């Protein structure tokens, strides 16, 4: 049975607003960090290499903010694959606090793209078989 990609992150001062809770755009930055870590650690495709010739932009994002997270909270961030297309991935994600309460959940759609040599355009590019096999390990 496949398992999600999981990382922990401590909510820091830089993440919170005046009320001491995570300012919602910081949750999206944490999500992007999770995607970046997944590509580097699980798919052996670090963004530092991807962005030399390709990209993996977010093209759709659905988010539900379920519970506030406060400074000092340790979030367990999970990411899994809902659907794998020829050049796109739909991933589910969930952030839980130490009490296993869901703070954030949703879906993000990513598209593998090739960047034109003049860097003025991009075009969807199918994943190769090796990448599809690696991504498939996270389909739940």
mmCIF file of N, CA and C in Angstrom:
data_model
loop_
_atom_site.group_PDB
_atom_site.id
_atom_site.type_symbol
_atom_site.label_atom_id
_atom_site.label_comp_id
_atom_site.label_asym_id
_atom_site.label_seq_id
_atom_site.Cartn_x
_atom_site.Cartn_y
_atom_site.Cartn_z
ATOM 1 N N UNK A 1 0.851 -1.194 0.000
ATOM 2 C CA UNK A 1 0.000 0.000 0.000
ATOM 3 C C UNK A 1 0.887 1.245 0.000
ATOM 4 N N UNK A 2 0.564 2.189 -0.840
ATOM 5 C CA UNK A 2 1.331 3.431 -0.931
ATOM 6 C C UNK A 2 1.053 4.332 0.261
ATOM 7 N N UNK A 3 2.037 5.149 0.583
ATOM 8 C CA UNK A 3 1.933 6.074 1.712
ATOM 9 C C UNK A 3 2.183 7.496 1.230
ATOM 10 N N UNK A 4 1.676 8.478 1.982
ATOM 11 C CA UNK A 4 1.944 9.871 1.605
ATOM 12 C C UNK A 4 3.377 10.268 1.938
ATOM 13 N N UNK A 5 3.805 11.356 1.333
ATOM 14 C CA UNK A 5 5.071 11.993 1.682
ATOM 15 C C UNK A 5 4.776 12.875 2.888
ATOM 16 N N UNK A 6 5.575 12.756 3.949
ATOM 17 C CA UNK A 6 5.294 13.461 5.199
ATOM 18 C C UNK A 6 6.517 14.248 5.665
ATOM 19 N N UNK A 7 6.281 15.471 6.071
ATOM 20 C CA UNK A 7 7.307 16.344 6.657
ATOM 21 C C UNK A 7 6.685 17.085 7.844
ATOM 22 N N UNK A 8 7.510 17.449 8.797
ATOM 23 C CA UNK A 8 7.055 18.260 9.926
ATOM 24 C C UNK A 8 7.624 19.660 9.797
ATOM 25 N N UNK A 9 6.880 20.612 10.317
ATOM 26 C CA UNK A 9 7.345 22.002 10.318
ATOM 27 C C UNK A 9 6.820 22.700 11.556
ATOM 28 N N UNK A 10 7.703 23.424 12.201
ATOM 29 C CA UNK A 10 7.322 24.210 13.372
ATOM 30 C C UNK A 10 6.833 25.576 12.925
ATOM 31 N N UNK A 11 5.697 25.986 13.460
ATOM 32 C CA UNK A 11 5.189 27.328 13.166
ATOM 33 C C UNK A 11 6.082 28.335 13.897
ATOM 34 N N UNK A 12 6.636 29.233 13.138
ATOM 35 C CA UNK A 12 7.572 30.225 13.665
ATOM 36 C C UNK A 12 6.957 31.633 13.649
ATOM 37 N N UNK A 13 7.651 32.539 14.273
ATOM 38 C CA UNK A 13 7.213 33.934 14.323
ATOM 39 C C UNK A 13 6.949 34.474 12.920
ATOM 40 N N UNK A 14 7.792 34.110 11.959
ATOM 41 C CA UNK A 14 7.643 34.613 10.588
ATOM 42 C C UNK A 14 6.340 34.159 9.926
ATOM 43 N N UNK A 15 5.698 33.130 10.480
ATOM 44 C CA UNK A 15 4.470 32.594 9.898
ATOM 45 C C UNK A 15 3.192 33.257 10.428
ATOM 46 N N UNK A 16 3.285 33.941 11.551
ATOM 47 C CA UNK A 16 2.057 34.363 12.234
ATOM 48 C C UNK A 16 1.755 35.845 12.075
ATOM 49 N N UNK A 17 0.492 36.159 12.307
ATOM 50 C CA UNK A 17 0.044 37.547 12.265
ATOM 51 C C UNK A 17 -0.022 38.109 13.686
ATOM 52 N N UNK A 18 -0.606 39.277 13.821
ATOM 53 C CA UNK A 18 -0.672 39.959 15.112
ATOM 54 C C UNK A 18 -1.438 39.147 16.154
ATOM 55 N N UNK A 19 -2.374 38.317 15.705
ATOM 56 C CA UNK A 19 -3.154 37.482 16.624
ATOM 57 C C UNK A 19 -2.377 36.235 17.068
ATOM 58 N N UNK A 20 -1.193 36.017 16.483
ATOM 59 C CA UNK A 20 -0.378 34.873 16.865
ATOM 60 C C UNK A 20 -0.750 33.575 16.167
ATOM 61 N N UNK A 21 -1.565 33.671 15.106
ATOM 62 C CA UNK A 21 -1.938 32.492 14.334
ATOM 63 C C UNK A 21 -1.348 32.603 12.922
ATOM 64 N N UNK A 22 -1.228 31.457 12.266
ATOM 65 C CA UNK A 22 -0.625 31.456 10.938
ATOM 66 C C UNK A 22 -1.444 32.344 10.004
ATOM 67 N N UNK A 23 -0.770 33.303 9.387
ATOM 68 C CA UNK A 23 -1.358 34.169 8.362
ATOM 69 C C UNK A 23 -1.540 33.299 7.127
ATOM 70 N N UNK A 24 -2.746 33.249 6.560
ATOM 71 C CA UNK A 24 -3.085 32.239 5.563
ATOM 72 C C UNK A 24 -2.111 32.118 4.380
ATOM 73 N N UNK A 25 -1.497 33.209 3.870
ATOM 74 C CA UNK A 25 -0.540 32.992 2.768
ATOM 75 C C UNK A 25 0.682 32.177 3.195
ATOM 76 N N UNK A 26 1.018 32.210 4.495
ATOM 77 C CA UNK A 26 2.167 31.425 4.964
ATOM 78 C C UNK A 26 1.864 29.928 4.856
ATOM 79 N N UNK A 27 0.594 29.538 5.042
ATOM 80 C CA UNK A 27 0.220 28.133 4.834
ATOM 81 C C UNK A 27 0.534 27.720 3.391
ATOM 82 N N UNK A 28 0.269 28.606 2.442
ATOM 83 C CA UNK A 28 0.531 28.282 1.039
ATOM 84 C C UNK A 28 2.028 28.187 0.767
ATOM 85 N N UNK A 29 2.819 29.022 1.439
ATOM 86 C CA UNK A 29 4.274 28.898 1.327
ATOM 87 C C UNK A 29 4.742 27.561 1.906
ATOM 88 N N UNK A 30 4.149 27.160 3.035
ATOM 89 C CA UNK A 30 4.491 25.865 3.631
ATOM 90 C C UNK A 30 4.122 24.717 2.691
ATOM 91 N N UNK A 31 3.001 24.861 1.989
ATOM 92 C CA UNK A 31 2.604 23.856 1.010
ATOM 93 C C UNK A 31 3.617 23.792 -0.125
ATOM 94 N N UNK A 32 4.029 24.933 -0.623
ATOM 95 C CA UNK A 32 5.022 24.943 -1.695
ATOM 96 C C UNK A 32 6.339 24.316 -1.227
ATOM 97 N N UNK A 33 6.729 24.574 0.023
ATOM 98 C CA UNK A 33 7.929 23.937 0.580
ATOM 99 C C UNK A 33 7.767 22.417 0.595
ATOM 100 N N UNK A 34 6.572 21.944 0.946
ATOM 101 C CA UNK A 34 6.300 20.506 0.972
ATOM 102 C C UNK A 34 6.431 19.902 -0.421
ATOM 103 N N UNK A 35 5.867 20.571 -1.429
ATOM 104 C CA UNK A 35 5.980 20.104 -2.816
ATOM 105 C C UNK A 35 7.445 20.076 -3.243
ATOM 106 N N UNK A 36 8.169 21.133 -2.928
ATOM 107 C CA UNK A 36 9.585 21.210 -3.297
ATOM 108 C C UNK A 36 10.391 20.096 -2.629
ATOM 109 N N UNK A 37 10.123 19.837 -1.343
ATOM 110 C CA UNK A 37 10.818 18.756 -0.630
ATOM 111 C C UNK A 37 10.461 17.395 -1.228
ATOM 112 N N UNK A 38 9.199 17.197 -1.601
ATOM 113 C CA UNK A 38 8.769 15.942 -2.209
ATOM 114 C C UNK A 38 9.530 15.688 -3.510
ATOM 115 N N UNK A 39 9.611 16.710 -4.343
ATOM 116 C CA UNK A 39 10.337 16.551 -5.611
ATOM 117 C C UNK A 39 11.815 16.235 -5.367
ATOM 118 N N UNK A 40 12.423 16.889 -4.389
ATOM 119 C CA UNK A 40 13.849 16.659 -4.142
ATOM 120 C C UNK A 40 14.116 15.330 -3.438
ATOM 121 N N UNK A 41 13.388 15.070 -2.362
ATOM 122 C CA UNK A 41 13.697 13.927 -1.513
ATOM 123 C C UNK A 41 13.107 12.607 -1.998
ATOM 124 N N UNK A 42 11.923 12.643 -2.561
ATOM 125 C CA UNK A 42 11.254 11.400 -2.960
ATOM 126 C C UNK A 42 11.331 11.128 -4.459
ATOM 127 N N UNK A 43 11.390 12.191 -5.260
ATOM 128 C CA UNK A 43 11.377 12.010 -6.716
ATOM 129 C C UNK A 43 12.744 12.273 -7.348
ATOM 130 N N UNK A 44 13.732 12.639 -6.539
ATOM 131 C CA UNK A 44 15.093 12.913 -7.000
ATOM 132 C C UNK A 44 15.108 13.924 -8.144
ATOM 133 N N UNK A 45 14.301 14.957 -7.971
ATOM 134 C CA UNK A 45 14.188 16.006 -8.985
ATOM 135 C C UNK A 45 14.144 17.372 -8.297
ATOM 136 N N UNK A 46 15.284 17.821 -7.744
ATOM 137 C CA UNK A 46 15.293 19.089 -7.001
ATOM 138 C C UNK A 46 14.935 20.277 -7.890
ATOM 139 N N UNK A 47 14.234 21.225 -7.295
ATOM 140 C CA UNK A 47 13.831 22.415 -8.045
ATOM 141 C C UNK A 47 15.030 23.140 -8.630
ATOM 142 N N UNK A 48 16.186 23.075 -7.964
ATOM 143 C CA UNK A 48 17.381 23.746 -8.488
ATOM 144 C C UNK A 48 17.774 23.187 -9.850
ATOM 145 N N UNK A 49 17.456 21.926 -10.101
ATOM 146 C CA UNK A 49 17.731 21.310 -11.412
ATOM 147 C C UNK A 49 16.543 21.477 -12.362
ATOM 148 N N UNK A 50 15.334 21.318 -11.841
ATOM 149 C CA UNK A 50 14.130 21.447 -12.672
ATOM 150 C C UNK A 50 14.125 22.784 -13.394
ATOM 151 N N UNK A 51 14.415 23.837 -12.656
ATOM 152 C CA UNK A 51 14.252 25.181 -13.198
ATOM 153 C C UNK A 51 15.357 25.618 -14.148
ATOM 154 N N UNK A 52 16.296 24.731 -14.438
ATOM 155 C CA UNK A 52 17.280 25.028 -15.476
ATOM 156 C C UNK A 52 16.642 24.924 -16.860
ATOM 157 N N UNK A 53 15.720 23.980 -17.026
ATOM 158 C CA UNK A 53 15.093 23.764 -18.336
ATOM 159 C C UNK A 53 13.581 23.545 -18.263
ATOM 160 N N UNK A 54 13.073 23.260 -17.093
ATOM 161 C CA UNK A 54 11.664 22.920 -16.935
ATOM 162 C C UNK A 54 11.060 23.706 -15.783
ATOM 163 N N UNK A 55 9.814 23.396 -15.520
ATOM 164 C CA UNK A 55 9.117 23.963 -14.379
ATOM 165 C C UNK A 55 8.017 23.021 -13.962
ATOM 166 N N UNK A 56 7.443 23.273 -12.813
ATOM 167 C CA UNK A 56 6.329 22.467 -12.323
ATOM 168 C C UNK A 56 5.331 23.403 -11.638
ATOM 169 N N UNK A 57 4.750 24.340 -12.409
ATOM 170 C CA UNK A 57 3.872 25.344 -11.800
ATOM 171 C C UNK A 57 2.570 24.753 -11.262
ATOM 172 N N UNK A 58 2.041 25.450 -10.280
ATOM 173 C CA UNK A 58 0.706 25.158 -9.753
ATOM 174 C C UNK A 58 -0.300 25.806 -10.697
ATOM 175 N N UNK A 59 -1.266 25.010 -11.163
ATOM 176 C CA UNK A 59 -2.275 25.555 -12.070
ATOM 177 C C UNK A 59 -3.674 25.571 -11.448
ATOM 178 N N UNK A 60 -3.831 24.863 -10.342
ATOM 179 C CA UNK A 60 -5.119 24.876 -9.640
ATOM 180 C C UNK A 60 -4.849 24.568 -8.180
ATOM 181 N N UNK A 61 -5.589 25.230 -7.299
ATOM 182 C CA UNK A 61 -5.378 25.056 -5.872
ATOM 183 C C UNK A 61 -6.717 25.182 -5.165
ATOM 184 N N UNK A 62 -7.036 24.168 -4.385
ATOM 185 C CA UNK A 62 -8.250 24.180 -3.559
ATOM 186 C C UNK A 62 -7.801 23.998 -2.117
ATOM 187 N N UNK A 63 -8.183 24.947 -1.264
ATOM 188 C CA UNK A 63 -7.717 24.936 0.118
ATOM 189 C C UNK A 63 -8.888 25.150 1.061
ATOM 190 N N UNK A 64 -8.893 24.382 2.133
ATOM 191 C CA UNK A 64 -9.839 24.618 3.224
ATOM 192 C C UNK A 64 -9.033 24.842 4.495
ATOM 193 N N UNK A 65 -9.263 25.984 5.108
ATOM 194 C CA UNK A 65 -8.617 26.316 6.367
ATOM 195 C C UNK A 65 -9.548 25.824 7.471
ATOM 196 N N UNK A 66 -9.106 24.809 8.202
ATOM 197 C CA UNK A 66 -9.971 24.121 9.163
ATOM 198 C C UNK A 66 -9.791 24.603 10.604
ATOM 199 N N UNK A 67 -8.545 24.868 10.989
ATOM 200 C CA UNK A 67 -8.261 25.229 12.367
ATOM 201 C C UNK A 67 -7.015 26.107 12.385
ATOM 202 N N UNK A 68 -7.037 27.112 13.227
ATOM 203 C CA UNK A 68 -5.878 27.995 13.346
ATOM 204 C C UNK A 68 -4.694 27.219 13.919
ATOM 205 N N UNK A 69 -3.506 27.595 13.487
ATOM 206 C CA UNK A 69 -2.265 27.039 14.050
ATOM 207 C C UNK A 69 -1.500 28.203 14.661
ATOM 208 N N UNK A 70 -0.991 27.985 15.846
ATOM 209 C CA UNK A 70 -0.316 29.048 16.599
ATOM 210 C C UNK A 70 1.191 28.862 16.594
ATOM 211 N N UNK A 71 1.874 29.937 16.879
ATOM 212 C CA UNK A 71 3.330 29.907 16.977
ATOM 213 C C UNK A 71 3.751 28.793 17.944
ATOM 214 N N UNK A 72 4.753 28.027 17.547
ATOM 215 C CA UNK A 72 5.243 26.908 18.355
ATOM 216 C C UNK A 72 4.631 25.572 18.010
ATOM 217 N N UNK A 73 3.507 25.581 17.300
ATOM 218 C CA UNK A 73 2.845 24.342 16.900
ATOM 219 C C UNK A 73 3.724 23.564 15.921
ATOM 220 N N UNK A 74 3.782 22.262 16.096
ATOM 221 C CA UNK A 74 4.459 21.402 15.131
ATOM 222 C C UNK A 74 3.386 20.846 14.204
ATOM 223 N N UNK A 75 3.489 21.180 12.932
ATOM 224 C CA UNK A 75 2.546 20.688 11.933
ATOM 225 C C UNK A 75 3.130 19.466 11.240
ATOM 226 N N UNK A 76 2.310 18.446 11.058
ATOM 227 C CA UNK A 76 2.674 17.299 10.237
ATOM 228 C C UNK A 76 1.996 17.511 8.901
ATOM 229 N N UNK A 77 2.814 17.677 7.868
ATOM 230 C CA UNK A 77 2.318 17.991 6.527
ATOM 231 C C UNK A 77 2.394 16.722 5.670
ATOM 232 N N UNK A 78 1.274 16.336 5.083
ATOM 233 C CA UNK A 78 1.208 15.129 4.251
ATOM 234 C C UNK A 78 0.794 15.500 2.833
ATOM 235 N N UNK A 79 1.391 14.798 1.862
ATOM 236 C CA UNK A 79 1.099 15.017 0.444
ATOM 237 C C UNK A 79 0.999 13.653 -0.227
ATOM 238 N N UNK A 80 -0.012 13.467 -1.063
ATOM 239 C CA UNK A 80 -0.186 12.215 -1.794
ATOM 240 C C UNK A 80 -0.741 12.526 -3.172
ATOM 241 N N UNK A 81 -0.702 11.543 -4.042
ATOM 242 C CA UNK A 81 -1.175 11.730 -5.416
ATOM 243 C C UNK A 81 -2.592 11.176 -5.528
ATOM 244 N N UNK A 82 -3.484 12.021 -6.025
ATOM 245 C CA UNK A 82 -4.872 11.643 -6.283
ATOM 246 C C UNK A 82 -5.005 11.135 -7.716
ATOM 247 N N UNK A 83 -4.320 11.843 -8.636
ATOM 248 C CA UNK A 83 -4.411 11.486 -10.061
ATOM 249 C C UNK A 83 -3.121 11.893 -10.764
ATOM 250 N N UNK A 84 -2.644 10.986 -11.605
ATOM 251 C CA UNK A 84 -1.443 11.239 -12.396
ATOM 252 C C UNK A 84 -1.828 11.227 -13.865
ATOM 253 N N UNK A 85 -1.656 12.380 -14.522
ATOM 254 C CA UNK A 85 -1.918 12.476 -15.956
ATOM 255 C C UNK A 85 -0.611 12.372 -16.719
ATOM 256 N N UNK A 86 -0.650 12.614 -18.006
ATOM 257 C CA UNK A 86 0.585 12.505 -18.792
ATOM 258 C C UNK A 86 1.572 13.614 -18.426
ATOM 259 N N UNK A 87 1.068 14.824 -18.150
ATOM 260 C CA UNK A 87 1.953 15.941 -17.795
ATOM 261 C C UNK A 87 1.508 16.647 -16.519
ATOM 262 N N UNK A 88 0.503 16.116 -15.843
ATOM 263 C CA UNK A 88 -0.009 16.786 -14.647
ATOM 264 C C UNK A 88 -0.162 15.803 -13.488
ATOM 265 N N UNK A 89 -0.189 16.380 -12.301
ATOM 266 C CA UNK A 89 -0.398 15.617 -11.075
ATOM 267 C C UNK A 89 -1.417 16.380 -10.235
ATOM 268 N N UNK A 90 -2.419 15.679 -9.735
ATOM 269 C CA UNK A 90 -3.318 16.245 -8.739
ATOM 270 C C UNK A 90 -2.922 15.600 -7.413
ATOM 271 N N UNK A 91 -2.521 16.458 -6.467
ATOM 272 C CA UNK A 91 -2.084 15.980 -5.155
ATOM 273 C C UNK A 91 -3.058 16.433 -4.079
ATOM 274 N N UNK A 92 -3.338 15.549 -3.160
ATOM 275 C CA UNK A 92 -4.051 15.918 -1.951
ATOM 276 C C UNK A 92 -3.032 16.309 -0.902
ATOM 277 N N UNK A 93 -3.429 17.166 0.031
ATOM 278 C CA UNK A 93 -2.528 17.536 1.127
ATOM 279 C C UNK A 93 -3.332 17.792 2.380
ATOM 280 N N UNK A 94 -2.649 17.634 3.512
ATOM 281 C CA UNK A 94 -3.273 17.879 4.806
ATOM 282 C C UNK A 94 -2.194 18.267 5.808
ATOM 283 N N UNK A 95 -2.485 19.268 6.617
ATOM 284 C CA UNK A 95 -1.601 19.682 7.702
ATOM 285 C C UNK A 95 -2.352 19.418 9.007
ATOM 286 N N UNK A 96 -1.703 18.689 9.914
ATOM 287 C CA UNK A 96 -2.302 18.392 11.221
ATOM 288 C C UNK A 96 -1.422 18.943 12.333
ATOM 289 N N UNK A 97 -2.061 19.337 13.440
ATOM 290 C CA UNK A 97 -1.312 19.765 14.611
ATOM 291 C C UNK A 97 -0.967 18.541 15.468
ATOM 292 N N UNK A 98 -0.338 18.775 16.623
ATOM 293 C CA UNK A 98 0.102 17.669 17.486
ATOM 294 C C UNK A 98 -1.062 16.841 18.025
ATOM 295 N N UNK A 99 -2.256 17.421 18.072
ATOM 296 C CA UNK A 99 -3.442 16.710 18.562
ATOM 297 C C UNK A 99 -4.171 15.971 17.427
ATOM 298 N N UNK A 100 -3.541 15.911 16.272
ATOM 299 C CA UNK A 100 -4.100 15.255 15.074
ATOM 300 C C UNK A 100 -5.333 15.980 14.544
ATOM 301 N N UNK A 101 -5.462 17.272 14.865
ATOM 302 C CA UNK A 101 -6.549 18.080 14.338
ATOM 303 C C UNK A 101 -6.094 18.662 13.006
ATOM 304 N N UNK A 102 -6.965 18.604 12.007
ATOM 305 C CA UNK A 102 -6.639 19.120 10.677
ATOM 306 C C UNK A 102 -6.715 20.646 10.708
ATOM 307 N N UNK A 103 -5.607 21.271 10.330
ATOM 308 C CA UNK A 103 -5.550 22.730 10.237
ATOM 309 C C UNK A 103 -5.808 23.204 8.812
ATOM 310 N N UNK A 104 -5.366 22.409 7.851
ATOM 311 C CA UNK A 104 -5.434 22.792 6.439
ATOM 312 C C UNK A 104 -5.532 21.531 5.613
ATOM 313 N N UNK A 105 -6.340 21.574 4.555
ATOM 314 C CA UNK A 105 -6.403 20.448 3.626
ATOM 315 C C UNK A 105 -6.861 20.945 2.267
ATOM 316 N N UNK A 106 -6.598 20.138 1.250
ATOM 317 C CA UNK A 106 -7.030 20.526 -0.083
ATOM 318 C C UNK A 106 -6.363 19.715 -1.165
ATOM 319 N N UNK A 107 -6.387 20.274 -2.367
ATOM 320 C CA UNK A 107 -5.775 19.657 -3.539
ATOM 321 C C UNK A 107 -5.006 20.705 -4.327
ATOM 322 N N UNK A 108 -3.894 20.279 -4.893
ATOM 323 C CA UNK A 108 -3.089 21.139 -5.743
ATOM 324 C C UNK A 108 -2.803 20.392 -7.040
ATOM 325 N N UNK A 109 -2.962 21.089 -8.155
ATOM 326 C CA UNK A 109 -2.655 20.508 -9.460
ATOM 327 C C UNK A 109 -1.376 21.150 -9.978
ATOM 328 N N UNK A 110 -0.427 20.293 -10.328
ATOM 329 C CA UNK A 110 0.876 20.716 -10.837
ATOM 330 C C UNK A 110 1.026 20.222 -12.263
ATOM 331 N N UNK A 111 1.674 21.018 -13.103
ATOM 332 C CA UNK A 111 1.893 20.617 -14.497
ATOM 333 C C UNK A 111 3.379 20.675 -14.807
ATOM 334 N N UNK A 112 3.882 19.607 -15.404
ATOM 335 C CA UNK A 112 5.265 19.555 -15.858
ATOM 336 C C UNK A 112 5.355 20.351 -17.157
ATOM 337 N N UNK A 113 6.241 21.330 -17.192
ATOM 338 C CA UNK A 113 6.366 22.169 -18.388
ATOM 339 C C UNK A 113 7.815 22.260 -18.844
ATOM 340 N N UNK A 114 7.975 22.473 -20.131
ATOM 341 C CA UNK A 114 9.271 22.796 -20.718
ATOM 342 C C UNK A 114 9.293 24.300 -20.936
ATOM 343 N N UNK A 115 10.424 24.907 -20.641
ATOM 344 C CA UNK A 115 10.582 26.347 -20.810
ATOM 345 C C UNK A 115 11.295 26.598 -22.134
ATOM 346 N N UNK A 116 10.743 27.497 -22.934
ATOM 347 C CA UNK A 116 11.373 27.822 -24.215
ATOM 348 C C UNK A 116 12.746 28.440 -23.985
ATOM 349 N N UNK A 117 13.620 28.265 -24.943
ATOM 350 C CA UNK A 117 14.991 28.765 -24.817
ATOM 351 C C UNK A 117 15.055 30.260 -24.519
ATOM 352 N N UNK A 118 14.139 31.040 -25.075
ATOM 353 C CA UNK A 118 14.158 32.483 -24.814
ATOM 354 C C UNK A 118 13.503 32.840 -23.474
ATOM 355 N N UNK A 119 13.032 31.808 -22.749
ATOM 356 C CA UNK A 119 12.389 31.935 -21.444
ATOM 357 C C UNK A 119 11.119 32.782 -21.489
ATOM 358 N N UNK A 120 10.527 32.907 -22.663
ATOM 359 C CA UNK A 120 9.319 33.719 -22.806
ATOM 360 C C UNK A 120 8.051 32.885 -22.848
ATOM 361 N N UNK A 121 8.184 31.573 -22.877
ATOM 362 C CA UNK A 121 6.994 30.742 -22.941
ATOM 363 C C UNK A 121 7.245 29.376 -22.330
ATOM 364 N N UNK A 122 6.135 28.705 -22.011
ATOM 365 C CA UNK A 122 6.205 27.356 -21.478
ATOM 366 C C UNK A 122 5.164 26.496 -22.190
ATOM 367 N N UNK A 123 5.400 25.195 -22.172
ATOM 368 C CA UNK A 123 4.474 24.263 -22.802
ATOM 369 C C UNK A 123 4.464 22.983 -21.980
ATOM 370 N N UNK A 124 3.264 22.435 -21.756
ATOM 371 C CA UNK A 124 3.154 21.177 -21.014
ATOM 372 C C UNK A 124 4.011 20.115 -21.687
ATOM 373 N N UNK A 125 4.711 19.329 -20.853
ATOM 374 C CA UNK A 125 5.580 18.273 -21.354
ATOM 375 C C UNK A 125 5.300 17.006 -20.554
ATOM 376 N N UNK A 126 4.988 15.907 -21.212
ATOM 377 C CA UNK A 126 4.690 14.662 -20.483
ATOM 378 C C UNK A 126 5.860 14.232 -19.598
ATOM 379 N N UNK A 127 5.533 13.620 -18.467
ATOM 380 C CA UNK A 127 6.541 13.024 -17.600
ATOM 381 C C UNK A 127 7.125 11.813 -18.311
ATOM 382 N N UNK A 128 8.421 11.567 -18.104
ATOM 383 C CA UNK A 128 8.998 10.346 -18.663
ATOM 384 C C UNK A 128 8.578 9.157 -17.790
ATOM 385 N N UNK A 129 8.824 7.956 -18.277
ATOM 386 C CA UNK A 129 8.379 6.742 -17.573
ATOM 387 C C UNK A 129 8.992 6.618 -16.186
ATOM 388 N N UNK A 130 10.262 6.984 -16.064
ATOM 389 C CA UNK A 130 10.929 6.895 -14.762
ATOM 390 C C UNK A 130 10.237 7.801 -13.745
ATOM 391 N N UNK A 131 9.923 9.023 -14.156
ATOM 392 C CA UNK A 131 9.258 9.960 -13.248
ATOM 393 C C UNK A 131 7.849 9.468 -12.909
ATOM 394 N N UNK A 132 7.131 8.946 -13.895
ATOM 395 C CA UNK A 132 5.788 8.407 -13.629
ATOM 396 C C UNK A 132 5.839 7.279 -12.603
ATOM 397 N N UNK A 133 6.852 6.423 -12.722
ATOM 398 C CA UNK A 133 6.988 5.322 -11.765
ATOM 399 C C UNK A 133 7.237 5.839 -10.354
ATOM 400 N N UNK A 134 8.082 6.845 -10.217
ATOM 401 C CA UNK A 134 8.358 7.426 -8.900
ATOM 402 C C UNK A 134 7.111 8.097 -8.319
ATOM 403 N N UNK A 135 6.425 8.873 -9.137
ATOM 404 C CA UNK A 135 5.214 9.570 -8.687
ATOM 405 C C UNK A 135 4.143 8.559 -8.287
ATOM 406 N N UNK A 136 4.028 7.459 -9.043
ATOM 407 C CA UNK A 136 3.000 6.441 -8.798
ATOM 408 C C UNK A 136 3.092 5.839 -7.408
ATOM 409 N N UNK A 137 4.273 5.874 -6.818
ATOM 410 C CA UNK A 137 4.455 5.319 -5.473
ATOM 411 C C UNK A 137 3.671 6.107 -4.398
ATOM 412 N N UNK A 138 3.166 7.277 -4.777
ATOM 413 C CA UNK A 138 2.452 8.114 -3.828
ATOM 414 C C UNK A 138 0.948 8.200 -4.141
ATOM 415 N N UNK A 139 0.484 7.387 -5.096
ATOM 416 C CA UNK A 139 -0.948 7.352 -5.390
ATOM 417 C C UNK A 139 -1.657 6.608 -4.259
ATOM 418 N N UNK A 140 -2.637 7.274 -3.702
ATOM 419 C CA UNK A 140 -3.421 6.662 -2.606
ATOM 420 C C UNK A 140 -4.883 6.631 -3.012
#
